[in-house]
Coordinates of C-alpha atoms in Angstrom, one line a residue:
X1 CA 0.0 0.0 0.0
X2 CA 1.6 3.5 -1.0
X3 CA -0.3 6.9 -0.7
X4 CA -1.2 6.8 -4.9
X5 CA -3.1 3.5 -4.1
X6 CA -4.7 6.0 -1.3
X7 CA -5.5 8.9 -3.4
X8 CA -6.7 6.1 -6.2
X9 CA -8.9 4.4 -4.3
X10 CA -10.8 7.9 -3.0
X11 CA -11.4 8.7 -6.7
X12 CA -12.8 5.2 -7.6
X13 CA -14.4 4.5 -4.6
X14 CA -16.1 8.2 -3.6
X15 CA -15.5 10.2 -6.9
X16 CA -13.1 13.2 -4.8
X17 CA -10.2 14.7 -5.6
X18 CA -8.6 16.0 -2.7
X19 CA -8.7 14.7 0.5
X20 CA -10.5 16.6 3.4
X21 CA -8.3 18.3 7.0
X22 CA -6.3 14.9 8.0
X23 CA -8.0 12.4 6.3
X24 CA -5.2 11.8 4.2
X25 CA -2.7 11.5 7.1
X26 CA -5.2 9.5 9.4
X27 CA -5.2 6.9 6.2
X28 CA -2.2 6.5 5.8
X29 CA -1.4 5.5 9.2
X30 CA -4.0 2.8 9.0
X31 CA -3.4 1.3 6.1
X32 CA 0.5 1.7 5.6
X33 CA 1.3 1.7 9.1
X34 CA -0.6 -0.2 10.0
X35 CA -1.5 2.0 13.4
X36 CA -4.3 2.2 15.7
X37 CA -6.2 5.9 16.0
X38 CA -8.0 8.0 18.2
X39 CA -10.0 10.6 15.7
X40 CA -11.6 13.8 17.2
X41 CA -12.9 15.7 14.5
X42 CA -16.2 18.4 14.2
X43 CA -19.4 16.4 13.2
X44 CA -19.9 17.1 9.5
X45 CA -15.9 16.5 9.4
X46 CA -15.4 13.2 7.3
X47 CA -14.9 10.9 9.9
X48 CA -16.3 8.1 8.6
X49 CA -14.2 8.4 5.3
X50 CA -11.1 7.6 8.0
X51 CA -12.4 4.1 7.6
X52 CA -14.6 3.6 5.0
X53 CA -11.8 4.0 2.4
X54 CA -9.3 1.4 4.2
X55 CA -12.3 -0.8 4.6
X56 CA -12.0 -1.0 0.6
X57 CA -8.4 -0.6 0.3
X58 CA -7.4 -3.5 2.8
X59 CA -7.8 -7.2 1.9
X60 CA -10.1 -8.4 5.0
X61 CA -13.2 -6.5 5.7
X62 CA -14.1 -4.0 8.5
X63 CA -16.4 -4.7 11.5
X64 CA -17.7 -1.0 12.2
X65 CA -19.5 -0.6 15.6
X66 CA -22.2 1.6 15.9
X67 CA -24.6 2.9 18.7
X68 CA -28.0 3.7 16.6
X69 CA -29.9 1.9 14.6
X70 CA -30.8 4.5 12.5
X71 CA -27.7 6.3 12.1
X72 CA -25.7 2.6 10.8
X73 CA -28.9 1.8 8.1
X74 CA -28.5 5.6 6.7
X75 CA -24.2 5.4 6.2
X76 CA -24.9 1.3 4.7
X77 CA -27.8 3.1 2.2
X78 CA -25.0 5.8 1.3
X79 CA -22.0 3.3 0.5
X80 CA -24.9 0.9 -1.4
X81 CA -25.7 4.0 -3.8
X82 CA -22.0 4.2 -4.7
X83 CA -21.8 0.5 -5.4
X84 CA -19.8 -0.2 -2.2
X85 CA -20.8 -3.8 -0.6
X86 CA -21.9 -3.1 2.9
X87 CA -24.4 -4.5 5.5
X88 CA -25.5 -3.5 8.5
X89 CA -27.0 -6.3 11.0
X90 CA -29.8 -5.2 13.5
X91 CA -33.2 -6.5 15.1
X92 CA -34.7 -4.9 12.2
X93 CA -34.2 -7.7 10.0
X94 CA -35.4 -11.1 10.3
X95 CA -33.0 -14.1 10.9
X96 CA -32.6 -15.3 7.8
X97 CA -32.0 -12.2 6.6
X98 CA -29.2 -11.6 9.7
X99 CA -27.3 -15.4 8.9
X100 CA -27.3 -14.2 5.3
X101 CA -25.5 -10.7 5.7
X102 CA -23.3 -12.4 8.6
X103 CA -22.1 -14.9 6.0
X104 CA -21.5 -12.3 3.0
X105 CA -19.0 -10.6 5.5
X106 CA -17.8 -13.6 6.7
X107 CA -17.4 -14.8 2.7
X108 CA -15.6 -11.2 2.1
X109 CA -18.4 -11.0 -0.1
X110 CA -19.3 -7.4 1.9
X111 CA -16.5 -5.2 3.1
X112 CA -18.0 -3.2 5.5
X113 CA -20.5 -4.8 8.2
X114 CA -22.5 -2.4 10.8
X115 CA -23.4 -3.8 14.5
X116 CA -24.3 -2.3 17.6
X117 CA -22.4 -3.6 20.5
X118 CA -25.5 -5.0 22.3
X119 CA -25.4 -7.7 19.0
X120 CA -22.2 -9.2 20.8
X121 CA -24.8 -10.8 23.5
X122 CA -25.4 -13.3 20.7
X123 CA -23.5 -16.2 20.8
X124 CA -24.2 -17.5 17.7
X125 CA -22.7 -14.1 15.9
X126 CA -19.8 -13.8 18.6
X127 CA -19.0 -17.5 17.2
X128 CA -19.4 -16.8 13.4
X129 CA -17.9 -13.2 13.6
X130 CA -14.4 -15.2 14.1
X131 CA -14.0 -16.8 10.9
X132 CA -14.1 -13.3 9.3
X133 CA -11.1 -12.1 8.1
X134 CA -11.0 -8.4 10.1
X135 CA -8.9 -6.3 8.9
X136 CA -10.1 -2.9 10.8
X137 CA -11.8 -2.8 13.8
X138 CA -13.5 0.9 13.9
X139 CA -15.7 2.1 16.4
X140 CA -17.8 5.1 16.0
X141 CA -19.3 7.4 18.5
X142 CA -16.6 6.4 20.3
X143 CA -17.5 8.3 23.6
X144 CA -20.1 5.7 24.6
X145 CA -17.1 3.8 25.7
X146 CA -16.3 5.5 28.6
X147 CA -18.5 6.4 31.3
X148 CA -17.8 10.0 31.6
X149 CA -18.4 10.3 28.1
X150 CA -22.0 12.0 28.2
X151 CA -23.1 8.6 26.4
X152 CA -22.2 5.6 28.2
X153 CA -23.0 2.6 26.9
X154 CA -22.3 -0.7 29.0
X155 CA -22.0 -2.6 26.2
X156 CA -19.2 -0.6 24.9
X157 CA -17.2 -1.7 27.8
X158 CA -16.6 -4.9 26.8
X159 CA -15.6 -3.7 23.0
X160 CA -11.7 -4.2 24.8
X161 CA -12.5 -7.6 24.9
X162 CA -14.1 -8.0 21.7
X163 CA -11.4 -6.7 20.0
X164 CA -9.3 -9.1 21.8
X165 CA -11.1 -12.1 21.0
X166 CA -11.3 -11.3 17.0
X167 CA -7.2 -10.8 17.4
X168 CA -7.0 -7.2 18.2
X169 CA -7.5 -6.2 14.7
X170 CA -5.6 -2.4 13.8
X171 CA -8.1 -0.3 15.3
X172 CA -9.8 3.1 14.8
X173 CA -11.8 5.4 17.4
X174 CA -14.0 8.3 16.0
X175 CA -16.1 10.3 18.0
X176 CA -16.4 14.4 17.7
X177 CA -16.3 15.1 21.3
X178 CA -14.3 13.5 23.8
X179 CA -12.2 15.6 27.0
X180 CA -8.8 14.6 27.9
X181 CA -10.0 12.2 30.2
X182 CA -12.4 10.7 28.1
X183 CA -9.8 10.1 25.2
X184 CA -7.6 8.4 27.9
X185 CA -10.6 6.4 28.7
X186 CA -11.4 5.3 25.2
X187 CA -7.8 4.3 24.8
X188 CA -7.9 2.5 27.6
X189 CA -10.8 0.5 27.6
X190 CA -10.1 -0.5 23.8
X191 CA -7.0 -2.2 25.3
X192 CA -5.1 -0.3 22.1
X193 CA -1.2 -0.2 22.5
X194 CA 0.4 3.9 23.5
X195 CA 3.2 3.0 21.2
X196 CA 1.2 2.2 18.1
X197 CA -1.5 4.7 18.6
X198 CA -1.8 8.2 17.0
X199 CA -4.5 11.1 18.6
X200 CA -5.6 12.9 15.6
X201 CA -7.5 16.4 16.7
X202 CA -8.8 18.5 15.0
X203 CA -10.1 20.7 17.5
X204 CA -13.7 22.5 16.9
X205 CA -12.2 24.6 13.8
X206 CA -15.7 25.4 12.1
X207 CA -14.7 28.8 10.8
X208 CA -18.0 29.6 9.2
X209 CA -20.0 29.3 12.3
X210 CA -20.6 32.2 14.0
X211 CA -21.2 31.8 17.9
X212 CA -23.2 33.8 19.5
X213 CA -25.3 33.2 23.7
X214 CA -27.2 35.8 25.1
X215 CA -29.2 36.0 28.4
X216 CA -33.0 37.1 28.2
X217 CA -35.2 37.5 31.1
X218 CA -38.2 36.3 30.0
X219 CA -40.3 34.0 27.4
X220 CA -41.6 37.3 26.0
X221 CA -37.9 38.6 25.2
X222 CA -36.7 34.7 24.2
X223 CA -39.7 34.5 21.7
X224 CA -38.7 37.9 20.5
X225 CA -35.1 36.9 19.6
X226 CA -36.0 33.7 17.8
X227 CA -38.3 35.6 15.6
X228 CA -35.7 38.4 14.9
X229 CA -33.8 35.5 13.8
X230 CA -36.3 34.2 11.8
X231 CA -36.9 37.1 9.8
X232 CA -32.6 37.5 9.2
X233 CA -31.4 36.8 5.8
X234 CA -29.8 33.6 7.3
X235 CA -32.8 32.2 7.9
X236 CA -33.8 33.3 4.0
X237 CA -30.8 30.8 2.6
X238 CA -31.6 27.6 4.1
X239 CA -33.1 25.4 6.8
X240 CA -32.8 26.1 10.7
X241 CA -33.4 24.2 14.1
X242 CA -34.9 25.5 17.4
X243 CA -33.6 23.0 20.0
X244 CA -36.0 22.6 23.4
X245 CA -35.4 21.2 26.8
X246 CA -39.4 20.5 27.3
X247 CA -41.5 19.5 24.8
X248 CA -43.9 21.4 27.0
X249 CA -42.2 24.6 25.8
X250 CA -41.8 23.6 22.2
X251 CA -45.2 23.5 21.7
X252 CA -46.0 26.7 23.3
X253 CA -43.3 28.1 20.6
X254 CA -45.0 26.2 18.0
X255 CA -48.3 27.6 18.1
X256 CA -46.8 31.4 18.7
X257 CA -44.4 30.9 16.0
X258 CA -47.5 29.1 14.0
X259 CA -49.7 32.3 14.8
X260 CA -47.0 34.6 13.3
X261 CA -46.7 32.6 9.9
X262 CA -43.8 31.1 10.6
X263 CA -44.4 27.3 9.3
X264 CA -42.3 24.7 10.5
X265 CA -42.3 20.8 11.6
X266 CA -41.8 19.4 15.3
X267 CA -39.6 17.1 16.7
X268 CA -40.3 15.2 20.1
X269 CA -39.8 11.5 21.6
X270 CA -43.6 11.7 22.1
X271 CA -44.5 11.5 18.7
X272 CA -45.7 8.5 16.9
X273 CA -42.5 6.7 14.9
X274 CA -44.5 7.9 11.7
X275 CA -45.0 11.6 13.1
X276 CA -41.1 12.1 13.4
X277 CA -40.5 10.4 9.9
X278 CA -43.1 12.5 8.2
X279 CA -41.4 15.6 10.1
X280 CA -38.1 14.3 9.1
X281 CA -38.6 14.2 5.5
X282 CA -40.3 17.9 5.4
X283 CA -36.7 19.2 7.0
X284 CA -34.8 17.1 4.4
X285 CA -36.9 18.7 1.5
X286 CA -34.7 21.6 0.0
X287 CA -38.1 23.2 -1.7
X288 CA -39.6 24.3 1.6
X289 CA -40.0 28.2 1.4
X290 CA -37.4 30.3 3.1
X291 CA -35.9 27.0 3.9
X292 CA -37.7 24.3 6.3
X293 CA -38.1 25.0 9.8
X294 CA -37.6 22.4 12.7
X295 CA -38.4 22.9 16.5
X296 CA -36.8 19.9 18.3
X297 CA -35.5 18.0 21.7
X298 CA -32.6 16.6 21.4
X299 CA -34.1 13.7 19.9
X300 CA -33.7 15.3 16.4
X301 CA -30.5 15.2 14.6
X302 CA -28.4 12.2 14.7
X303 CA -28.1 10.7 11.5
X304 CA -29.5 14.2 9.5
X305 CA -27.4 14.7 7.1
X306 CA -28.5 18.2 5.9
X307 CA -25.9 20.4 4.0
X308 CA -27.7 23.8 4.2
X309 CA -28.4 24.1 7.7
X310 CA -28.7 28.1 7.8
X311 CA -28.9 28.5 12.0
X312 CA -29.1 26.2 14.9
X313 CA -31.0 28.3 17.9
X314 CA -31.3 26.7 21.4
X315 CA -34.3 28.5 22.9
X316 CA -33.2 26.8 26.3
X317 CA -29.7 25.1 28.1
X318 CA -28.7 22.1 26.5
X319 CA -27.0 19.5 29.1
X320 CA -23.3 19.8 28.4
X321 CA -21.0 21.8 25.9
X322 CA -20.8 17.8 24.3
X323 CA -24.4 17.7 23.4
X324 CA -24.4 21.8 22.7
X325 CA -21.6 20.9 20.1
X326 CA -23.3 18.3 18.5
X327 CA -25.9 20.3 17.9
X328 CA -24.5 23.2 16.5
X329 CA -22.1 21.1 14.6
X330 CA -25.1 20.0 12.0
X331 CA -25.1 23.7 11.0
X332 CA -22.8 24.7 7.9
X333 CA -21.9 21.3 7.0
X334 CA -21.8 23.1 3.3
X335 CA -18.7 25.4 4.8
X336 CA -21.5 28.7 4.3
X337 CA -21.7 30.8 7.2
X338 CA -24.6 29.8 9.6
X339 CA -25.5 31.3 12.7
X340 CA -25.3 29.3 15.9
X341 CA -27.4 32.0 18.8
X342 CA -27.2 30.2 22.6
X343 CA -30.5 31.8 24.7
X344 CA -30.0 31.7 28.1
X345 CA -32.3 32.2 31.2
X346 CA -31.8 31.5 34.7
X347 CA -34.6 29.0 35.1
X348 CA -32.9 26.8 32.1
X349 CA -30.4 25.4 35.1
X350 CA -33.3 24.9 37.1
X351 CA -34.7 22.4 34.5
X352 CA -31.5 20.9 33.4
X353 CA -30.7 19.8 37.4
X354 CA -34.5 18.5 37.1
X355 CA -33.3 16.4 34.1
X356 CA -30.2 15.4 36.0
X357 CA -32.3 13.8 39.2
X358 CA -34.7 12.4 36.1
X359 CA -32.0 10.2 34.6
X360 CA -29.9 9.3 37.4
X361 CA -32.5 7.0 39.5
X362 CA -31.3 6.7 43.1
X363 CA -30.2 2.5 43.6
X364 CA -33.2 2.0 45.5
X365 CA -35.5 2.6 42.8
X366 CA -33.7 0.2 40.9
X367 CA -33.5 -2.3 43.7
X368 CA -37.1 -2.1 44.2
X369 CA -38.1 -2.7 40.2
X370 CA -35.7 -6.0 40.3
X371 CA -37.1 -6.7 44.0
X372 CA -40.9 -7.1 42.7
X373 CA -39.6 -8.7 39.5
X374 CA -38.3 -11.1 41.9
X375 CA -41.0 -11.9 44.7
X376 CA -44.5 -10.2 42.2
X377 CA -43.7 -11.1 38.4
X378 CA -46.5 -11.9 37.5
X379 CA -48.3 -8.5 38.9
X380 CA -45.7 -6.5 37.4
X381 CA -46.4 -7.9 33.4
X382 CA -49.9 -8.2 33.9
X383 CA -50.5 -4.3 35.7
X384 CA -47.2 -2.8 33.9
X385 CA -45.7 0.7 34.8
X386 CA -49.2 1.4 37.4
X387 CA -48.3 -1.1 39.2
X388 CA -44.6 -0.3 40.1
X389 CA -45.7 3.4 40.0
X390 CA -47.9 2.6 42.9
X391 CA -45.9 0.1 45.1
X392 CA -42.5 2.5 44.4
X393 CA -44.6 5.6 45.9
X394 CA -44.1 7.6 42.6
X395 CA -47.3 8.6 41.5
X396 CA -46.2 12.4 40.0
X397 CA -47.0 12.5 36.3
X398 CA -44.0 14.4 35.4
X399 CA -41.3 12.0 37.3
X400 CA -40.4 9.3 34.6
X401 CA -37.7 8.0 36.5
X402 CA -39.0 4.3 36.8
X403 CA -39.7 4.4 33.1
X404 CA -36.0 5.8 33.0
X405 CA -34.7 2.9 35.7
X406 CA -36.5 0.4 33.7
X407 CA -34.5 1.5 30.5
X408 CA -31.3 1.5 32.2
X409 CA -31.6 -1.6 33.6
X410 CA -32.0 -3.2 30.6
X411 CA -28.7 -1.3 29.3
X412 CA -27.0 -2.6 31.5
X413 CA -28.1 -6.5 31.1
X414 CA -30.4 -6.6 34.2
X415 CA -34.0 -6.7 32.3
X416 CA -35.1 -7.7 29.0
X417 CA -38.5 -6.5 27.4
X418 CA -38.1 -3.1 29.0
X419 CA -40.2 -1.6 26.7
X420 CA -42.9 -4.9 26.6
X421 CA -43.8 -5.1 30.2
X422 CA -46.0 -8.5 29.5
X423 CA -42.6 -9.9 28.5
X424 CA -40.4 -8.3 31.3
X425 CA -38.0 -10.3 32.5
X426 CA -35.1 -10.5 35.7
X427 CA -31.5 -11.3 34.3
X428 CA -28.2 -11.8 35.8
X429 CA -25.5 -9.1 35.0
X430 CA -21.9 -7.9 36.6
X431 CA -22.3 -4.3 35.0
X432 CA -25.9 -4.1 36.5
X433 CA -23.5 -3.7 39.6
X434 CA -22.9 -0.2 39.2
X435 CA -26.7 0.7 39.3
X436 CA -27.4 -0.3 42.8
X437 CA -24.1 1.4 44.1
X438 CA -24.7 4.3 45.9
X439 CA -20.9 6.4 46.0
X440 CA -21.7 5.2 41.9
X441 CA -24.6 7.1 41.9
X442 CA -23.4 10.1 43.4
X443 CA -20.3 10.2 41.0
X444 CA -22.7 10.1 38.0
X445 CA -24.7 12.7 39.4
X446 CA -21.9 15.0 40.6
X447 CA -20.2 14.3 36.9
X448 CA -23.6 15.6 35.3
X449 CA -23.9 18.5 37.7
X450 CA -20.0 19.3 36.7
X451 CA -20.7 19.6 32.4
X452 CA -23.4 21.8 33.6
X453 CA -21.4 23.9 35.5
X454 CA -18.6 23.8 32.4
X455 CA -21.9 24.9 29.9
X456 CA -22.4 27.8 31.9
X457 CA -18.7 28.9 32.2
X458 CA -18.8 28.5 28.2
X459 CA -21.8 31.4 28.3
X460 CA -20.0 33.2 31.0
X461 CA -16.8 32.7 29.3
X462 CA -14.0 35.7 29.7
X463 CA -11.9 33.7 26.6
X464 CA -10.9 36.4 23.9
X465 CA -13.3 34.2 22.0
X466 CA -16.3 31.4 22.7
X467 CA -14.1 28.9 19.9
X468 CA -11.1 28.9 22.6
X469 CA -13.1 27.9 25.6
X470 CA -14.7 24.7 23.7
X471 CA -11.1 24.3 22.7
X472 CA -9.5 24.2 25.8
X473 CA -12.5 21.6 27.1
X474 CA -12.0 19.3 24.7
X475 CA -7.8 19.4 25.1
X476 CA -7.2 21.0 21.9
X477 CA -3.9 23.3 22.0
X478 CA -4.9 27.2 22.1
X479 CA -5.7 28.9 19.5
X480 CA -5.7 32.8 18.3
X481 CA -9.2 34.0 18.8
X482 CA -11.6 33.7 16.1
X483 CA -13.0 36.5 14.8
X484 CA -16.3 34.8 14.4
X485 CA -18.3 34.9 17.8
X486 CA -19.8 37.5 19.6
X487 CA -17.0 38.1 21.8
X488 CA -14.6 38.5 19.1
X489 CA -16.6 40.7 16.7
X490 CA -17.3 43.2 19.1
X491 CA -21.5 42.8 19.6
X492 CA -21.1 42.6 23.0
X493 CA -20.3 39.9 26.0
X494 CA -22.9 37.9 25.3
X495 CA -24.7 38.6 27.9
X496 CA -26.5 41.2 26.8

């Protein structure tokens, strides 16, 4: 392999020229070197070329680990319409269908095969996956490795292992955001070598994003900033997303912005599967007029591929400068300015620390779900989420955090049929462990509690320039201020 094959195969296989930031270099190192990487690069950045390309270039195939669903069926449906033999396995297919694609990769009759981690509980696949001949081992989203990743995924702790039992295959990380100690985690829990494996950083560089975060005191001035923004010529050139904490509030938005004229789709985890796909496609239509509209939770987004994102607004806090980044980072993917506004309000933390008690259940909730699975199981399937409302003592409407506990529990291998209660049933797990801990609790909570604290230092931020301060968070060396955000420009402190 020499860097013409390289620059060959990117015009055969993907029809480009030139080679985007580090791709090139982050190529190379794979597939001539043979090395293992660590990629942190801006979603929108290319990471998956990092491994599609030696995927093709390689003589085995590459097992490519994936969180969602969604997102692994819409990157197979983008190498298929190039002619590129890839597969993706999921519950979404039948069993036939699953022992087919299983065998084409197996075959090397498909070069690229998707999984979520969770697929590794199969014996049957962990057993057949070892014939394959693996030439890259690449795992995207790479944070849900670690547990102070914003992400975690349990499952993705035992990808270490995984990778040891298929031979410990070269292997790549990807993920767009990732602190220093969560790169040292990933490393680590991959098991990959220090010697042999390159961090490749591209820090947040988005140049034509502009940042801006102001503070308003009230719904009446919040609502009056989005719709200044609304009628901007940004929002004239393309689509636009209004993120949401509460789907309460996004509908209250809705219907104002509906009253105005402004027409637009919504986004929630409330909505009917059909609903969010029929929303979905609207935002992916580029004849919508003054470009399509989107008010969303953070539910919306992963997977959207959407070049002409014009503006990304987030009428209230987000949870972390991670998920803030992610969001924003879907704006400008076309390298066109877009304009990424932050509004805060004082009640915002008040709802994010609501949201931080709502997905951290204390271990007693969690011992007292597996406790009447135990001693009542047949009350609990046949009365469902009443009953273990009522014999838990959490009868508020608005506190989810058995129907939180019961998903986490099956994350972590304790349940199955979390979401079919009729079918629920009690497992035996070693990383269900760290649900019923209580000093394990209170570090997830106080970690959670911490990325809040770091969001607000971000809007408070006394950097030359908002760029720098998500910089320095995720360990990227300094850089000379932007130019580009409120601070630099000179609009104000962003406080205003």
């Amino acid at each position: 392999m020499n860097p013409s094959a390289i620059q060959a195969g990117l015009r055969e296989y993907f029809g480009f020229e030139n080679f985007r930031g580090r791709q090139q270099a982050i190529i190379e190192h794979i597939t001539i070197a043979r090395g293992d990487a660590l990629i942190l690069a801006p979603t929108g950045g290319g990471k998956s070329l990092c491994y599609q390309l030696p995927a093709l270039l390689l003589p085995g195939g590459a097992l490519v680990i994936s969180p969602l669903i969604a997102l692994m069926q819409d990157q197979v449906e983008a190498l298929i319409t190039r002619n590129i033999p890839a597969a993706f396995i999921n519950s979404t297919l039948s069993a036939a269908e699953r022992d087919k694609r299983l065998a084409d990769f197996c075959a090397g009759r498909s070069k690229l095969l998707y999984v979520t981690p969770e697929r590794f509980r199969k014996p049957d696949f962990s057993e057949a996956i070892q014939s394959a001949n693996i030439s890259l081992f690449a795992v995207d989203e790479a944070h849900c490795i670690s547990a102070w990743g914003g992400d975690f995924r349990p499952d993705y702790s035992r990808l270490g292992e995984i990778r040891r039992s298929l031979g410990a295959p070269p292997t790549i990380a990807l993920t767009a955001t990732a602190t220093p100690e969560v790169q040292r985690d990933i490393i680590a829990q991959l098991g990959l070598p220090e010697d042999s494996t390159r961090l490749f950083h591209d820090g947040v560089e988005r140049p034509n994003l502009r940042l801006e975060a102001h503070e308003v005191v009230s719904e009446e001035e919040k609502f009056a900033a989005i719709e200044r923004i609304l009628k901007s010529p940004a929002a004239a050139r393309g689509a636009g997303v209004i993120y949401f904490a509460l789907i309460q509030t996004l509908e209250r938005f809705s219907q104002r912005l509906a009253a105005r004229g402004f027409a637009h789709e919504v986004y929630h985890g409330k909505l009917r599967t059909v609903e969010r796909k029929r929303a979905q496609q609207y935002f992916m239509r580029a004849d919508a007029p003054r470009g399509p509209l989107m008010l969303a939770t953070n539910a919306f987004g992963m997977g959207v591929d959407k070049a002409d994102i014009r503006f990304v607004i987030h009428a209230e806090l987000p949870g972390s400068l991670e998920a803030y980044y992610q969001e924003i980072g879907r704006a400008g993917r076309d390298g066109e300015p877009a304009l990424c506004t932050l509004l805060y309000n004082q009640d915002d933390i008040a709802i994010q620390m609501e949201f931080i008690k709502w997905s951290n259940p204390e271990p007693r909730i969690y011992r007292g779900i597996c406790d009447l699975l135990e001693k009542s199981p047949d009350k609990v399937r046949a009365l469902g989420l009443e009953y273990l409302h009522e014999q838990l003592h959490y009868k508020n409407r608005r506190d989810f955090r058995i129907e939180t506990a019961l998903r986490m529990l099956e994350r972590y291998g304790l349940i199955e049929n979390a979401q079919d209660l009729a079918g629920l049933q009690l497992l035996d797990s070693p990383a269900g462990s760290a649900l019923l801990d209580p000093a394990a609790h209170q570090a997830r909570v106080h970690h959670e509690q911490k990325r809040l604290a770091e969001l607000l230092r971000y809007f408070r931020t006394e950097n030359p320039c908002r760029r720098m301060h998500l910089n320095r968070y995720f360990g990227f060396p300094e850089t000379p201020p932007c130019g580009n955000c409120d601070l630099c420009s000179g609009v104000g402190d962003g406080r205003s």
